[in-house]
Short mmCIF file of C-alpha atoms and ligand atoms in Angstrom, two decimals:
data_model
loop_
_atom_site.label_atom_id
_atom_site.label_comp_id
_atom_site.label_asym_id
_atom_site.label_seq_id
_atom_site.Cartn_x
_atom_site.Cartn_y
_atom_site.Cartn_z
CA MET A 1486 15.57 230.43 -61.68
CA THR A 1487 18.38 232.87 -60.94
CA LEU A 1488 22.10 232.43 -61.52
CA LEU A 1489 22.39 232.09 -57.71
CA ASP A 1490 20.10 229.02 -57.90
CA ASP A 1491 22.32 227.62 -60.66
CA ALA A 1492 25.40 228.34 -58.55
CA LYS A 1493 23.95 226.46 -55.58
CA LYS A 1494 23.53 223.41 -57.81
CA ILE A 1495 27.27 223.25 -58.41
CA GLU A 1496 28.23 223.93 -54.78
CA LYS A 1497 29.83 220.48 -54.35
CA GLN A 1498 32.05 221.10 -57.36
CA LEU A 1499 32.98 224.58 -56.09
CA VAL A 1500 34.05 223.13 -52.74
CA GLU A 1501 36.09 220.44 -54.52
CA TRP A 1502 37.95 223.04 -56.62
CA ARG A 1503 38.55 225.28 -53.63
CA ARG A 1504 39.90 222.44 -51.46
CA ASP A 1505 42.12 221.10 -54.23
CA ILE A 1506 43.68 224.56 -54.68
CA HIS A 1507 43.83 225.11 -50.92
CA MET A 1508 45.78 221.87 -50.41
CA HIS A 1509 48.34 222.89 -53.05
CA PRO A 1510 49.25 226.53 -52.40
CA GLU A 1511 51.80 228.29 -54.61
CA LEU A 1512 53.51 231.68 -54.28
CA GLY A 1513 53.13 234.55 -56.74
CA PHE A 1514 54.39 233.89 -60.31
CA GLU A 1515 54.90 230.23 -59.33
CA GLU A 1516 51.25 229.12 -59.65
CA THR A 1517 51.99 226.37 -62.20
CA ARG A 1518 49.82 223.63 -60.72
CA THR A 1519 46.93 226.00 -59.99
CA SER A 1520 47.20 227.41 -63.49
CA ARG A 1521 47.16 223.90 -64.98
CA LEU A 1522 44.07 223.00 -62.94
CA VAL A 1523 42.32 226.14 -64.19
CA ALA A 1524 43.37 225.50 -67.81
CA ASP A 1525 42.29 221.82 -67.76
CA THR A 1526 38.95 222.66 -66.15
CA LEU A 1527 38.18 225.44 -68.64
CA ARG A 1528 39.19 223.24 -71.60
CA GLU A 1529 36.86 220.51 -70.35
CA MET A 1530 34.07 223.08 -70.38
CA GLY A 1531 34.98 223.81 -74.00
CA ILE A 1532 36.08 227.36 -73.28
CA GLU A 1533 38.76 229.00 -75.39
CA ILE A 1534 41.79 229.97 -73.28
CA GLU A 1535 45.11 231.72 -73.55
CA VAL A 1536 47.81 230.43 -71.18
CA GLY A 1537 51.07 232.03 -70.02
CA VAL A 1538 49.59 235.53 -69.72
CA ALA A 1539 51.68 237.41 -67.14
CA GLU A 1540 53.67 234.15 -66.85
CA THR A 1541 51.30 231.83 -64.94
CA GLY A 1542 48.06 233.69 -65.65
CA ILE A 1543 45.19 232.58 -67.88
CA VAL A 1544 42.72 234.57 -69.94
CA ALA A 1545 39.52 232.83 -71.03
CA ARG A 1546 36.90 234.26 -73.38
CA ILE A 1547 33.22 233.37 -73.55
CA GLY A 1548 31.49 235.05 -76.47
CA GLU A 1549 33.12 237.68 -78.63
CA GLY A 1550 33.01 241.27 -79.82
CA ARG A 1551 31.72 244.26 -77.89
CA PRO A 1552 30.65 244.94 -75.30
CA ALA A 1553 33.23 243.14 -73.17
CA VAL A 1554 33.21 242.63 -69.42
CA GLY A 1555 36.11 241.19 -67.39
CA ILE A 1556 36.00 239.22 -64.15
CA ARG A 1557 39.23 238.74 -62.24
CA ALA A 1558 40.44 236.13 -59.73
CA ASP A 1559 43.87 235.97 -58.13
CA MET A 1560 45.55 232.58 -57.61
CA ASP A 1561 48.55 233.03 -55.29
CA ALA A 1562 49.16 231.92 -51.71
CA LEU A 1563 51.35 233.23 -48.88
CA PRO A 1564 54.54 232.08 -47.09
CA ILE A 1565 52.63 231.05 -43.95
CA ASP A 1566 52.47 227.64 -42.23
CA GLU A 1567 48.82 226.58 -41.94
CA ALA A 1568 47.75 225.95 -38.32
CA ASN A 1569 44.24 224.68 -39.11
CA ASP A 1570 43.61 220.99 -38.57
CA VAL A 1571 41.20 220.39 -41.44
CA PRO A 1572 40.96 217.63 -44.06
CA TYR A 1573 41.88 220.15 -46.77
CA LYS A 1574 44.94 221.50 -44.89
CA SER A 1575 47.84 222.79 -46.99
CA GLN A 1576 50.06 219.91 -48.13
CA THR A 1577 53.03 222.22 -48.61
CA PRO A 1578 54.77 223.17 -45.37
CA GLY A 1579 55.38 226.90 -45.12
CA LEU A 1580 52.78 227.84 -47.74
CA MET A 1581 49.11 228.57 -47.26
CA HIS A 1582 46.11 230.15 -48.93
CA ALA A 1583 45.70 232.60 -46.05
CA CYS A 1584 43.92 235.33 -48.02
CA GLY A 1585 41.25 233.25 -49.75
CA HIS A 1586 42.59 233.39 -53.30
CA ASP A 1587 41.81 229.65 -53.52
CA ALA A 1588 38.15 230.64 -53.10
CA HIS A 1589 38.44 233.40 -55.71
CA THR A 1590 39.84 230.95 -58.27
CA ALA A 1591 37.13 228.36 -57.53
CA ILE A 1592 34.44 231.06 -57.75
CA LEU A 1593 35.68 232.23 -61.16
CA LEU A 1594 35.67 228.63 -62.44
CA GLY A 1595 32.06 228.41 -61.28
CA VAL A 1596 31.23 231.68 -63.07
CA ALA A 1597 32.85 230.24 -66.22
CA LYS A 1598 30.62 227.18 -66.05
CA LEU A 1599 27.39 229.12 -65.46
CA ILE A 1600 28.03 231.72 -68.15
CA ASN A 1601 29.22 229.15 -70.65
CA ASP A 1602 26.05 227.09 -70.08
CA MET A 1603 23.72 230.12 -70.27
CA PRO A 1604 21.24 229.63 -73.14
CA ASP A 1605 20.23 233.32 -73.41
CA ARG A 1606 23.63 234.94 -72.88
CA PRO A 1607 23.65 238.54 -74.15
CA GLN A 1608 25.82 239.58 -77.10
CA GLY A 1609 29.44 240.36 -76.27
CA GLU A 1610 32.40 238.89 -74.47
CA ILE A 1611 32.84 237.78 -70.87
CA ARG A 1612 36.57 237.66 -70.21
CA LEU A 1613 37.85 235.63 -67.27
CA LEU A 1614 41.14 236.90 -65.88
CA PHE A 1615 42.99 234.39 -63.71
CA GLN A 1616 45.90 236.47 -62.49
CA PRO A 1617 49.08 235.43 -60.68
CA SER A 1618 50.84 237.16 -57.81
CA GLU A 1619 48.45 239.56 -56.13
CA GLU A 1620 50.35 239.44 -52.84
CA LYS A 1621 53.85 239.76 -54.21
CA TRP A 1622 55.25 242.79 -55.96
CA ARG A 1623 58.42 241.75 -57.77
CA GLU A 1624 61.37 244.12 -57.25
CA SER A 1625 63.24 243.01 -60.40
CA ASP A 1626 60.68 244.28 -62.93
CA GLY A 1627 58.41 246.33 -60.66
CA HIS A 1628 55.34 244.21 -61.34
CA SER A 1629 52.65 242.31 -59.50
CA GLY A 1630 50.37 239.93 -61.39
CA GLY A 1631 47.67 242.56 -61.87
CA SER A 1632 49.98 245.21 -63.31
CA LEU A 1633 51.63 242.65 -65.61
CA MET A 1634 48.22 241.48 -66.91
CA VAL A 1635 47.41 245.11 -67.74
CA GLU A 1636 50.81 245.64 -69.41
CA GLN A 1637 50.34 242.49 -71.50
CA LYS A 1638 47.04 243.92 -72.77
CA ALA A 1639 44.84 241.30 -71.12
CA LEU A 1640 42.34 244.04 -70.25
CA ASP A 1641 42.32 245.85 -73.58
CA GLY A 1642 38.85 246.54 -74.95
CA LEU A 1643 36.99 245.92 -71.69
CA ASP A 1644 33.96 248.10 -70.92
CA ALA A 1645 34.03 247.08 -67.25
CA VAL A 1646 35.93 244.78 -64.91
CA ILE A 1647 34.76 243.27 -61.63
CA ALA A 1648 36.15 241.02 -58.89
CA CYS A 1649 35.37 239.77 -55.42
CA HIS A 1650 37.41 239.31 -52.27
CA VAL A 1651 36.32 237.06 -49.43
CA ALA A 1652 36.14 238.77 -46.02
CA SER A 1653 36.74 236.48 -43.03
CA THR A 1654 35.12 238.89 -40.58
CA MET A 1655 31.89 239.47 -42.54
CA PRO A 1656 28.91 237.12 -42.13
CA VAL A 1657 28.18 234.67 -44.95
CA GLY A 1658 25.28 235.84 -47.07
CA GLU A 1659 26.34 239.49 -47.02
CA VAL A 1660 28.10 241.45 -49.77
CA GLN A 1661 29.57 244.96 -49.76
CA VAL A 1662 30.70 247.25 -52.55
CA THR A 1663 32.05 250.67 -51.57
CA ASP A 1664 31.67 253.62 -53.94
CA GLY A 1665 34.87 255.41 -54.95
CA PHE A 1666 38.09 254.76 -53.03
CA SER A 1667 37.66 251.49 -51.22
CA LEU A 1668 41.21 250.25 -50.53
CA ALA A 1669 44.37 252.30 -49.99
CA ALA A 1670 47.68 252.73 -51.78
CA PRO A 1671 50.05 250.76 -49.52
CA ASP A 1672 53.53 252.32 -49.60
CA THR A 1673 56.41 251.22 -47.37
CA PHE A 1674 59.50 252.93 -46.04
CA THR A 1675 62.83 251.92 -44.56
CA ALA A 1676 64.96 254.50 -42.78
CA LYS A 1677 68.25 254.67 -40.97
CA ILE A 1678 68.95 257.33 -38.34
CA ILE A 1679 72.66 257.87 -38.03
CA GLY A 1680 74.30 259.17 -34.86
CA GLU A 1681 77.62 258.43 -33.23
CA GLY A 1682 78.07 255.57 -30.79
CA THR A 1683 79.63 256.10 -27.39
CA HIS A 1684 79.62 254.99 -23.72
CA GLY A 1685 76.15 255.07 -22.16
CA ALA A 1686 77.51 257.15 -19.26
CA LYS A 1687 79.03 259.79 -21.57
CA PRO A 1688 76.24 260.68 -24.03
CA HIS A 1689 77.76 264.14 -24.67
CA GLN A 1690 80.78 262.50 -26.32
CA GLY A 1691 78.66 260.98 -29.12
CA LEU A 1692 75.23 261.51 -30.69
CA ASP A 1693 72.43 259.23 -29.52
CA PRO A 1694 70.36 257.88 -32.46
CA ILE A 1695 67.82 256.32 -30.05
CA TRP A 1696 66.99 259.74 -28.62
CA MET A 1697 66.80 261.21 -32.15
CA GLN A 1698 64.54 258.34 -33.21
CA ALA A 1699 62.11 259.18 -30.41
CA GLN A 1700 61.74 262.74 -31.77
CA VAL A 1701 61.24 261.39 -35.28
CA VAL A 1702 58.53 258.93 -34.23
CA ASN A 1703 56.71 261.78 -32.52
CA ALA A 1704 56.98 263.92 -35.67
CA LEU A 1705 55.79 261.01 -37.86
CA GLN A 1706 52.71 260.52 -35.69
CA ALA A 1707 51.95 264.25 -35.90
CA ILE A 1708 51.65 264.08 -39.70
CA ARG A 1709 48.11 262.74 -39.46
CA SER A 1710 47.06 264.70 -36.38
CA ARG A 1711 48.75 268.10 -36.90
CA ARG A 1712 49.85 268.50 -40.50
CA ARG A 1713 46.99 267.07 -42.59
CA ASN A 1714 43.29 267.85 -42.72
CA PRO A 1715 41.71 265.71 -39.98
CA THR A 1716 38.91 264.60 -42.33
CA GLU A 1717 41.42 262.97 -44.67
CA ARG A 1718 41.76 259.19 -44.59
CA SER A 1719 45.39 258.15 -44.29
CA VAL A 1720 47.72 256.18 -42.02
CA VAL A 1721 51.39 256.37 -41.08
CA THR A 1722 52.46 253.30 -39.12
CA ILE A 1723 55.94 252.48 -37.82
CA GLY A 1724 56.15 248.70 -37.86
CA SER A 1725 59.68 248.09 -36.61
CA ILE A 1726 62.49 249.89 -34.79
CA HIS A 1727 65.86 248.23 -34.32
CA GLY A 1728 68.81 249.77 -32.56
CA GLY A 1729 71.32 249.11 -29.81
CA ILE A 1730 72.89 246.04 -28.23
CA ALA A 1731 73.48 246.72 -24.53
CA PRO A 1732 72.07 248.85 -21.70
CA ASN A 1733 75.23 250.93 -21.31
CA VAL A 1734 76.15 251.48 -24.95
CA ILE A 1735 74.84 254.23 -27.26
CA PRO A 1736 74.73 252.71 -30.75
CA ASN A 1737 75.72 254.29 -34.06
CA GLU A 1738 72.37 253.97 -35.73
CA VAL A 1739 68.70 252.93 -35.54
CA VAL A 1740 66.71 251.37 -38.39
CA LEU A 1741 62.96 251.93 -38.76
CA THR A 1742 60.41 250.52 -41.19
CA GLY A 1743 56.82 251.50 -41.70
CA THR A 1744 53.86 251.87 -44.02
CA ILE A 1745 52.01 254.86 -45.45
CA ARG A 1746 48.39 254.39 -46.62
CA THR A 1747 46.50 256.98 -48.64
CA PHE A 1748 43.72 257.28 -51.24
CA GLU A 1749 44.31 260.43 -53.27
CA GLU A 1750 47.59 260.92 -55.17
CA GLU A 1751 47.91 264.46 -53.79
CA ALA A 1752 47.80 263.14 -50.20
CA ARG A 1753 50.21 260.38 -51.13
CA ASP A 1754 52.86 262.79 -52.48
CA GLU A 1755 52.37 265.28 -49.66
CA ILE A 1756 52.66 262.67 -46.89
CA HIS A 1757 55.80 261.27 -48.49
CA LYS A 1758 57.28 264.79 -48.24
CA LEU A 1759 56.20 265.14 -44.59
CA VAL A 1760 57.77 261.77 -43.72
CA GLU A 1761 61.00 262.99 -45.29
CA GLU A 1762 60.71 266.21 -43.28
CA ALA A 1763 60.27 264.27 -40.02
CA PHE A 1764 63.48 262.33 -40.61
CA ALA A 1765 65.35 265.43 -41.78
CA MET A 1766 64.89 266.83 -38.26
CA VAL A 1767 67.85 264.73 -37.06
CA ARG A 1768 70.16 266.98 -39.08
CA HIS A 1769 69.38 269.83 -36.68
CA PHE A 1770 70.89 267.71 -33.92
CA GLY A 1771 73.98 266.99 -36.00
CA GLY A 1772 72.87 263.53 -37.06
CA ASP A 1773 71.98 262.16 -40.47
CA TYR A 1774 69.46 259.80 -42.05
CA GLU A 1775 68.78 257.65 -45.10
CA LEU A 1776 65.15 257.22 -46.16
CA ASN A 1777 63.78 254.97 -48.87
CA ILE A 1778 60.05 255.16 -49.63
CA SER A 1779 58.82 252.44 -51.94
CA LYS A 1780 55.52 252.99 -53.74
CA GLY A 1781 53.09 250.05 -53.62
CA TYR A 1782 49.86 249.49 -55.55
CA PRO A 1783 47.60 252.43 -56.38
CA ALA A 1784 44.48 252.95 -54.25
CA LEU A 1785 41.52 250.86 -55.42
CA TYR A 1786 38.85 253.09 -56.96
CA ASN A 1787 35.42 251.51 -57.41
CA ASP A 1788 33.45 253.15 -60.20
CA PRO A 1789 30.20 254.22 -58.45
CA SER A 1790 27.91 253.03 -61.27
CA VAL A 1791 29.53 249.58 -61.45
CA ALA A 1792 29.48 249.40 -57.63
CA GLU A 1793 25.77 250.26 -57.58
CA LEU A 1794 24.97 247.63 -60.21
CA ILE A 1795 26.67 244.91 -58.12
CA ARG A 1796 24.92 246.10 -54.94
CA ASN A 1797 21.57 245.98 -56.75
CA VAL A 1798 22.27 242.42 -57.88
CA GLY A 1799 23.22 241.59 -54.28
CA SER A 1800 19.95 243.08 -53.00
CA GLU A 1801 17.88 241.10 -55.49
CA LEU A 1802 19.62 237.78 -54.96
CA LEU A 1803 20.34 237.97 -51.23
CA GLY A 1804 17.89 240.54 -49.84
CA ASP A 1805 18.21 244.29 -49.23
CA GLU A 1806 19.69 243.93 -45.76
CA TYR A 1807 22.51 241.72 -47.06
CA SER A 1808 23.91 244.07 -49.68
CA ASN A 1809 25.44 247.38 -48.67
CA GLU A 1810 28.15 249.91 -49.31
CA GLY A 1811 30.33 249.15 -46.30
CA ALA A 1812 33.26 251.49 -45.72
CA PRO A 1813 36.77 251.93 -47.10
CA ILE A 1814 39.60 249.88 -45.59
CA MET A 1815 43.26 250.95 -45.55
CA ALA A 1816 44.53 247.60 -46.89
CA GLY A 1817 45.79 247.39 -50.50
CA GLU A 1818 44.90 245.26 -53.56
CA ASP A 1819 46.50 245.06 -56.97
CA PHE A 1820 43.07 244.87 -58.64
CA ALA A 1821 43.57 248.67 -58.43
CA PHE A 1822 45.70 248.44 -61.61
CA MET A 1823 42.73 246.92 -63.44
CA THR A 1824 40.17 249.53 -62.37
CA GLN A 1825 42.60 252.16 -63.70
CA LYS A 1826 42.32 250.43 -67.08
CA ALA A 1827 38.52 249.93 -67.20
CA PRO A 1828 35.71 251.16 -64.94
CA GLY A 1829 35.30 248.49 -62.29
CA ALA A 1830 34.56 247.51 -58.73
CA MET A 1831 35.51 244.86 -56.21
CA MET A 1832 32.90 243.24 -54.00
CA ARG A 1833 33.61 242.05 -50.45
CA LEU A 1834 32.07 238.64 -49.95
CA GLY A 1835 31.07 237.66 -46.39
CA ALA A 1836 32.90 234.43 -45.49
CA LYS A 1837 33.05 234.26 -41.67
CA LEU A 1838 33.50 230.63 -40.62
CA ASP A 1839 32.90 230.59 -36.85
CA ASP A 1840 33.34 232.57 -33.64
CA LEU A 1841 37.12 232.57 -33.85
CA ASN A 1842 38.90 235.64 -35.15
CA ARG A 1843 40.58 234.38 -38.33
CA PRO A 1844 42.34 237.40 -39.83
CA HIS A 1845 43.57 237.39 -43.41
CA HIS A 1846 47.30 236.53 -43.59
CA SER A 1847 47.16 234.56 -40.32
CA PRO A 1848 47.92 230.81 -39.87
CA ILE A 1849 44.31 230.16 -38.78
CA PHE A 1850 42.64 232.01 -41.65
CA ASP A 1851 39.76 230.03 -43.12
CA ILE A 1852 36.44 230.72 -44.79
CA HIS A 1853 32.88 229.39 -44.71
CA GLU A 1854 32.45 227.54 -47.99
CA ASP A 1855 28.78 228.60 -48.19
CA CYS A 1856 30.17 231.86 -49.58
CA LEU A 1857 31.32 230.13 -52.78
CA PRO A 1858 27.97 229.85 -54.63
CA ILE A 1859 27.03 233.34 -53.43
CA GLY A 1860 30.19 234.74 -55.00
CA VAL A 1861 29.49 232.84 -58.22
CA GLY A 1862 25.85 233.94 -58.43
CA VAL A 1863 26.43 237.63 -57.73
CA LEU A 1864 29.50 237.95 -59.98
CA ALA A 1865 27.93 236.04 -62.89
CA GLU A 1866 24.67 238.02 -62.72
CA SER A 1867 26.58 241.31 -62.41
CA ALA A 1868 28.73 240.50 -65.45
CA VAL A 1869 25.67 239.63 -67.54
CA ARG A 1870 23.94 242.87 -66.50
CA LEU A 1871 27.02 244.93 -67.30
CA LEU A 1872 27.02 243.40 -70.80
CA LYS A 1873 23.37 244.38 -71.23
CA GLN A 1874 24.02 247.86 -69.83
CA HIS A 1875 26.68 248.38 -72.50
CA GLY A 1876 24.34 247.29 -75.27
CA GLY A 1877 24.88 243.51 -75.26
ZN1 ZN B 2389 46.14 239.18 -48.98
ZN1 ZN B 2390 43.83 238.90 -51.07
#
């Protein structure tokens, strides 16, 4: 009997938890109902919990002393109107679990049950970290749920920390854990290019910010192709450009927004400088600019030895061909704050539902619920092995 077999026995319960949470989505730092469901369920299992960590987060401890291994789940939803016509459809208009955090929470409850019921659990502590607000970084205090959990010492004393994220494009039954940098640092920028408005037929009497913007976009795109080492992994994307009101009017200014994705801190700082340099070009034409780059989460670094341990568990439980390293993705994740605190890794859990493309953060996002017991089995077994590896 493996922990995956045990997980399959509670599949019905896992689906129930997931659907309950899915039907009642809540935004970051507002997960009061979800948090209550988690707290009540853990108390019923007889597990000791601490509530109100990072506001709506919960920390639960099974066992005590060293070694200590953490497992994290995020609980927040997104401001998206669900378009799926399913019995477990979101009951709150405008809100939806469109990233699968409902599944993560249900999976961690399943892990809690299995580990709590384990007769031969190794010495040490398994710490369950139910964190709020992965999606939302709060301007007022500069925190997401993950960084606030770290600041409030929820990860102190951990020898390792692990997590999983469902992947709606990966087949069910497959898991991936990438060594080293696996997800990027997602920074954003907003910029204004300032010219001087005038009649469209008399451009020489003003300074056209739309023309200047075209030069800047070209320079921004050359950062990756001409200024940085081509083997580096990074992205500069311009996501919006707004300027002008009429075909025969040159406006005063153009506003651009975009995102910068990098892994290494050196690349991050250097690309920020090159973005600044691209905008500064408008000063040569007599124009001006305002640029605000806002730093997002750090890049997610998977400790290679933790990553390998999870992959080995995946190979044993699912078969060699269903557990692999995959490749880095330029998306971001605030679990990155936790792997800065303790060596850790995040596993991608195959959760593809059907032939439709159901991207994360889209109104038709959904997962195959067969992934739930797989997530429980692999995470629980990995946590137990990490305890043993650290002398438990
Ligand atoms: Zn997301
Ligand atoms: Zn997510």
